Amino acid sequence: MQYFSEEHSSEVVKQQYKNCKDQRLKKIMESAIDHLHAFVKDVEPTQEEWIYMIEYLTKTGQKCDDKRQEFILLSDVLGISALVDTINNRKTLNATESTVLGPFHVKNAPKKSMGENINQDGKGEPAFIFGKVTDTEGNPIKGAEIDVWQANEDGFYDIQQPDVQPEMNLRGVFTTEENGKYWFKSVKPKFYSIPTDGPVGTMIFATGRHPNRPAHLHYIVSAPGYKPVVTHVFVKGSEYLDSDAVFGVKDSLISEYKFVDDIERAKDVGFNTTYYELEFNFVLEKP
Ligand code: BEZ
Ligand code: FE
């Protein structure tokens, strides 16, 4: 029997978990205790600092409701969401890499026909986006669902501005046919700030960080019999690619929106002005 001491703190606390029957839970609790005790021993917080941390986490919870999840945002800006995503989506083949989901996906985005424009507020620089979905051997996948969403020209998602943007602005779900191809119209994304009006923003500014994400377009690509991929395409040359506030950038996900100054081609794709063109292909692997 050992009483609590600074030296043996984590061993003593872990003793009380020795009868835990769920081995996974036991491992999680023991590891959490080891790391949390090591953290406290490293930082040696004052009593006031510890209370501040507890109040900080309390405020983080209080900021959450059915539309706002400040704990996920905290996990995002600490790089934990990116790490959990990377660990759970290790790729062995040439499959498309994943990245963080983020808080702005909606489950029931409208189904669209190929070629439709998802931009309903008329703002921004027009963009034509196309590509194909294949398996790891390059065979086209028919019936793949391509769920896309992005922020508008002012850097906000429709659900952040319910009284300003049309409902479901810049969202849509497309389904590939026989040849695995997809194409649709939208706008070239801009960089934007994650929400900073809560405890996460307080921490970001107190520590001299910035809250910005490089310009990107979100995708979830799924097909029966394949592992779905939750990912983004980042705009090549965008500001903040090298310092994404939520650590979502991967080299393979950066792609160029090419400027097209050709009115005939513009007419072919359904624009009457110059536009940008993005090609991005997806490779899905079997589970
Ligand atoms: C996003 O890309 O939508 C996002 C991801 C993480 C935190 C905030 C926003
Ligand atoms: Fe985003």
Coordinates of C-alpha atoms and ligand atoms in Angstrom, one line a residue:
M1 CA 0.0 0.0 0.0
Q2 CA 1.4 3.4 -1.0
Y3 CA -0.1 6.8 -0.1
F4 CA -0.2 9.7 -2.5
S5 CA 3.1 11.5 -3.0
E6 CA 4.5 13.8 -5.6
E7 CA 7.0 11.2 -6.6
H8 CA 4.5 8.3 -7.0
S9 CA 1.3 10.3 -7.9
S10 CA 0.3 8.6 -11.1
E11 CA 1.1 5.0 -9.8
V12 CA -1.1 5.6 -6.8
V13 CA -4.0 7.0 -8.8
K14 CA -3.7 4.2 -11.4
Q15 CA -3.9 1.6 -8.6
Q16 CA -7.6 2.5 -8.3
Y17 CA -8.2 1.4 -11.9
K18 CA -6.7 -2.1 -11.4
N19 CA -10.1 -3.8 -11.4
C20 CA -11.4 -2.2 -14.5
K21 CA -12.7 -5.1 -16.7
D22 CA -12.9 -3.2 -19.9
Q23 CA -9.2 -3.4 -21.0
R24 CA -9.5 -0.6 -23.6
L25 CA -11.0 1.8 -21.0
K26 CA -8.3 0.7 -18.5
K27 CA -5.6 1.5 -21.1
I28 CA -7.1 4.9 -21.9
M29 CA -7.5 5.9 -18.2
E30 CA -4.0 4.8 -17.2
S31 CA -2.4 6.6 -20.1
A32 CA -4.5 9.8 -19.5
I33 CA -3.4 9.7 -15.8
D34 CA 0.3 9.2 -16.7
H35 CA 0.2 12.1 -19.3
L36 CA -1.8 14.5 -17.1
H37 CA 0.4 14.0 -14.1
A38 CA 3.5 14.4 -16.2
F39 CA 2.0 17.7 -17.6
V40 CA 1.3 19.0 -14.1
K41 CA 4.8 18.1 -13.0
D42 CA 6.3 19.8 -16.0
V43 CA 4.2 23.0 -15.7
E44 CA 3.8 23.2 -11.9
P45 CA 0.7 25.4 -12.2
T46 CA -0.2 27.7 -9.3
Q47 CA -3.6 27.1 -7.7
E48 CA -4.9 30.2 -9.6
E49 CA -3.6 28.9 -12.9
W50 CA -5.3 25.5 -12.3
I51 CA -8.6 27.2 -11.5
Y52 CA -8.2 29.3 -14.6
M53 CA -7.8 26.1 -16.7
I54 CA -10.9 24.6 -15.1
E55 CA -12.9 27.7 -15.8
Y56 CA -11.6 27.8 -19.3
L57 CA -12.9 24.3 -20.0
T58 CA -16.2 25.2 -18.3
K59 CA -16.6 28.1 -20.6
T60 CA -15.7 25.9 -23.6
G61 CA -18.6 23.6 -22.7
Q62 CA -20.9 26.5 -22.1
K63 CA -20.2 27.8 -25.6
C64 CA -21.5 24.6 -27.1
D65 CA -25.0 24.2 -28.5
D66 CA -26.6 22.3 -31.3
K67 CA -24.9 24.6 -33.9
R68 CA -21.6 25.4 -32.2
Q69 CA -19.1 22.8 -30.9
E70 CA -16.3 24.7 -29.1
F71 CA -14.7 21.5 -27.8
I72 CA -14.2 20.2 -31.4
L73 CA -12.7 23.6 -32.3
L74 CA -10.4 23.3 -29.3
S75 CA -9.3 19.8 -30.5
D76 CA -8.9 21.3 -34.0
V77 CA -6.6 24.1 -33.0
L78 CA -4.5 21.9 -30.8
G79 CA -3.9 19.6 -33.8
I80 CA -5.6 16.7 -32.0
S81 CA -8.4 16.4 -34.7
A82 CA -5.7 16.2 -37.4
L83 CA -3.8 13.6 -35.4
V84 CA -6.8 11.4 -34.8
D85 CA -7.8 11.7 -38.4
T86 CA -4.3 10.8 -39.6
I87 CA -4.0 7.8 -37.3
N88 CA -7.4 6.4 -38.4
N89 CA -6.8 6.9 -42.1
R90 CA -3.3 5.6 -42.7
K91 CA -3.0 4.9 -46.4
T92 CA -1.1 2.0 -47.8
L93 CA -1.9 2.5 -51.4
N94 CA -2.4 5.5 -53.7
A95 CA -5.8 6.4 -52.2
T96 CA -6.7 10.1 -51.7
E97 CA -5.6 11.4 -48.3
S98 CA -8.1 12.5 -45.7
T99 CA -8.2 15.6 -43.6
V100 CA -10.3 17.1 -40.8
L101 CA -14.1 17.2 -41.3
G102 CA -14.6 20.6 -39.5
P103 CA -17.9 21.7 -38.0
F104 CA -19.7 23.0 -41.1
H105 CA -20.8 19.9 -42.8
V106 CA -24.5 19.3 -43.0
K107 CA -25.9 15.8 -43.5
N108 CA -28.8 16.5 -45.9
A109 CA -27.3 18.8 -48.5
P110 CA -29.4 18.8 -51.7
K111 CA -28.7 16.3 -54.5
K112 CA -27.6 18.1 -57.7
S113 CA -27.2 17.1 -61.3
M114 CA -23.8 17.1 -62.9
G115 CA -22.8 20.6 -64.0
E116 CA -25.1 22.5 -61.6
N117 CA -23.9 25.7 -59.9
I118 CA -23.9 25.4 -56.1
N119 CA -23.3 29.2 -55.8
Q120 CA -26.6 30.8 -54.9
D121 CA -25.6 34.2 -53.6
G122 CA -23.9 35.2 -56.9
K123 CA -20.8 36.4 -55.1
G124 CA -17.2 35.4 -55.9
E125 CA -15.1 34.4 -58.8
P126 CA -16.7 31.6 -60.9
A127 CA -15.0 28.2 -60.9
F128 CA -15.6 25.0 -62.8
I129 CA -14.6 21.9 -60.8
F130 CA -14.2 18.5 -62.4
G131 CA -12.4 15.2 -62.0
K132 CA -13.1 11.5 -61.7
V133 CA -13.4 8.8 -59.0
T134 CA -11.5 5.6 -59.4
D135 CA -10.4 2.6 -57.4
T136 CA -6.7 2.1 -56.6
E137 CA -6.2 0.3 -59.9
G138 CA -7.6 3.3 -61.9
N139 CA -11.0 1.7 -62.7
P140 CA -13.8 4.3 -62.7
I141 CA -16.3 4.0 -59.9
K142 CA -20.0 4.5 -60.9
G143 CA -22.4 5.7 -58.2
A144 CA -19.8 7.5 -56.1
E145 CA -21.4 10.3 -54.1
I146 CA -19.5 13.6 -54.0
D147 CA -20.6 15.8 -51.1
V148 CA -19.1 19.3 -51.4
W149 CA -19.3 22.4 -49.3
Q150 CA -17.4 25.6 -49.0
A151 CA -17.4 29.1 -47.4
N152 CA -18.7 32.1 -49.5
E153 CA -16.8 35.1 -50.8
D154 CA -17.0 36.7 -47.3
G155 CA -15.5 33.7 -45.6
F156 CA -18.6 32.3 -44.0
Y157 CA -20.6 29.1 -44.4
D158 CA -24.3 29.3 -45.0
I159 CA -25.1 27.9 -41.5
Q160 CA -23.0 30.6 -39.9
Q161 CA -25.2 33.3 -41.6
P162 CA -28.8 31.9 -41.7
D163 CA -30.2 35.4 -42.2
V164 CA -27.7 36.5 -44.8
Q165 CA -27.0 33.5 -47.2
P166 CA -29.6 31.4 -49.0
E167 CA -30.1 28.0 -47.2
M168 CA -27.7 25.4 -48.6
N169 CA -25.6 28.0 -50.4
L170 CA -22.4 26.4 -51.7
R171 CA -23.4 22.8 -50.9
G172 CA -24.4 19.9 -53.0
V173 CA -24.2 16.1 -53.5
F174 CA -23.3 14.8 -57.0
T175 CA -23.4 11.2 -58.1
T176 CA -21.0 9.8 -60.7
E177 CA -22.1 7.8 -63.7
E178 CA -20.5 4.9 -65.6
N179 CA -17.2 6.7 -66.3
G180 CA -16.7 7.9 -62.7
K181 CA -16.6 11.6 -63.8
Y182 CA -18.0 14.5 -61.9
W183 CA -18.2 18.2 -62.7
F184 CA -20.0 21.2 -61.2
K185 CA -19.8 25.0 -60.9
S186 CA -19.0 27.1 -57.8
V187 CA -16.6 29.9 -56.9
K188 CA -12.9 30.0 -56.1
P189 CA -12.6 29.6 -52.3
K190 CA -11.0 32.3 -50.1
F191 CA -9.1 31.9 -46.9
Y192 CA -11.2 32.5 -43.8
S193 CA -11.1 32.7 -40.0
I194 CA -12.4 30.0 -37.7
P195 CA -14.8 31.4 -35.1
T196 CA -13.0 33.5 -32.6
D197 CA -15.8 34.7 -30.3
G198 CA -15.3 32.0 -27.8
P199 CA -12.6 30.5 -25.5
V200 CA -10.7 29.1 -28.5
G201 CA -10.4 32.6 -29.9
T202 CA -9.2 33.9 -26.5
M203 CA -6.4 31.3 -26.5
I204 CA -5.5 31.9 -30.2
F205 CA -5.0 35.6 -29.6
A206 CA -3.4 35.3 -26.1
T207 CA -0.7 33.0 -27.6
G208 CA 0.1 35.2 -30.6
R209 CA -1.4 32.8 -33.2
H210 CA -3.7 33.6 -36.1
P211 CA -7.1 32.0 -36.6
N212 CA -7.0 31.6 -40.4
R213 CA -7.5 28.6 -42.7
P214 CA -6.1 28.6 -46.2
A215 CA -8.7 28.6 -49.0
H216 CA -10.2 25.2 -49.5
L217 CA -13.2 23.2 -50.8
H218 CA -14.5 20.3 -48.6
Y219 CA -15.3 16.9 -50.0
I220 CA -16.7 13.6 -48.7
V221 CA -16.4 11.0 -51.4
S222 CA -18.1 7.7 -50.8
A223 CA -19.2 4.7 -52.8
P224 CA -20.6 1.3 -51.9
G225 CA -17.8 -1.2 -51.2
Y226 CA -15.2 1.5 -50.6
K227 CA -13.8 3.4 -47.7
P228 CA -15.3 7.0 -47.7
V229 CA -12.7 9.8 -47.7
V230 CA -13.3 13.1 -45.8
T231 CA -11.0 15.6 -47.3
H232 CA -10.4 19.1 -48.7
V233 CA -8.8 20.5 -51.8
F234 CA -6.6 23.5 -50.9
V235 CA -6.1 26.3 -53.4
K236 CA -2.5 26.4 -54.5
G237 CA -0.9 29.7 -53.7
S238 CA -3.4 30.6 -50.9
E239 CA -2.3 32.5 -47.9
Y240 CA -1.9 30.4 -44.7
L241 CA -1.1 27.1 -46.4
D242 CA 2.0 26.9 -44.2
S243 CA 0.2 27.8 -41.0
D244 CA -3.4 26.4 -41.2
A245 CA -5.0 27.1 -37.8
V246 CA -6.3 23.5 -37.7
F247 CA -3.4 21.7 -39.3
G248 CA -5.4 20.2 -42.2
V249 CA -3.0 20.8 -45.1
K250 CA -1.3 17.9 -46.8
D251 CA 0.8 18.2 -49.9
S252 CA -1.3 15.9 -52.0
L253 CA -4.4 18.0 -51.4
I254 CA -3.0 21.3 -52.8
S255 CA -4.2 21.9 -56.3
E256 CA -4.3 24.8 -58.7
Y257 CA -7.4 26.8 -59.7
K258 CA -6.3 27.7 -63.2
F259 CA -7.5 31.0 -64.7
V260 CA -9.3 30.5 -68.0
D261 CA -9.4 33.6 -70.2
D262 CA -11.4 32.0 -73.1
I263 CA -15.0 33.1 -73.6
E264 CA -15.8 30.1 -75.9
R265 CA -14.7 27.6 -73.3
A266 CA -16.6 29.6 -70.7
K267 CA -19.7 29.2 -72.7
D268 CA -19.1 25.5 -73.0
V269 CA -19.1 25.1 -69.3
G270 CA -22.0 27.5 -68.7
F271 CA -20.3 30.8 -67.7
N272 CA -20.4 34.1 -69.7
T273 CA -17.2 35.4 -68.2
T274 CA -13.6 34.4 -67.4
Y275 CA -13.4 31.7 -64.7
Y276 CA -11.1 29.4 -62.8
E277 CA -10.8 25.7 -63.4
L278 CA -9.9 23.0 -60.9
E279 CA -9.3 19.3 -61.7
F280 CA -9.2 17.0 -58.8
N281 CA -9.3 13.2 -59.0
F282 CA -10.2 10.8 -56.2
V283 CA -8.9 7.3 -55.5
L284 CA -10.9 5.2 -53.1
E285 CA -9.6 2.1 -51.4
K286 CA -11.4 -1.0 -50.2
P287 CA -12.0 -1.1 -46.4
Ligands
BEZ1 C1 -13.5 24.0 -41.7 O1 -12.7 23.9 -42.6 O2 -14.7 24.2 -42.1 C2 -13.1 24.1 -40.3 C3 -12.3 23.1 -39.8 C4 -12.0 23.1 -38.5 C5 -12.4 24.2 -37.6 C6 -13.1 25.2 -38.2 C7 -13.5 25.2 -39.5
FE2 FE -13.7 24.9 -44.2

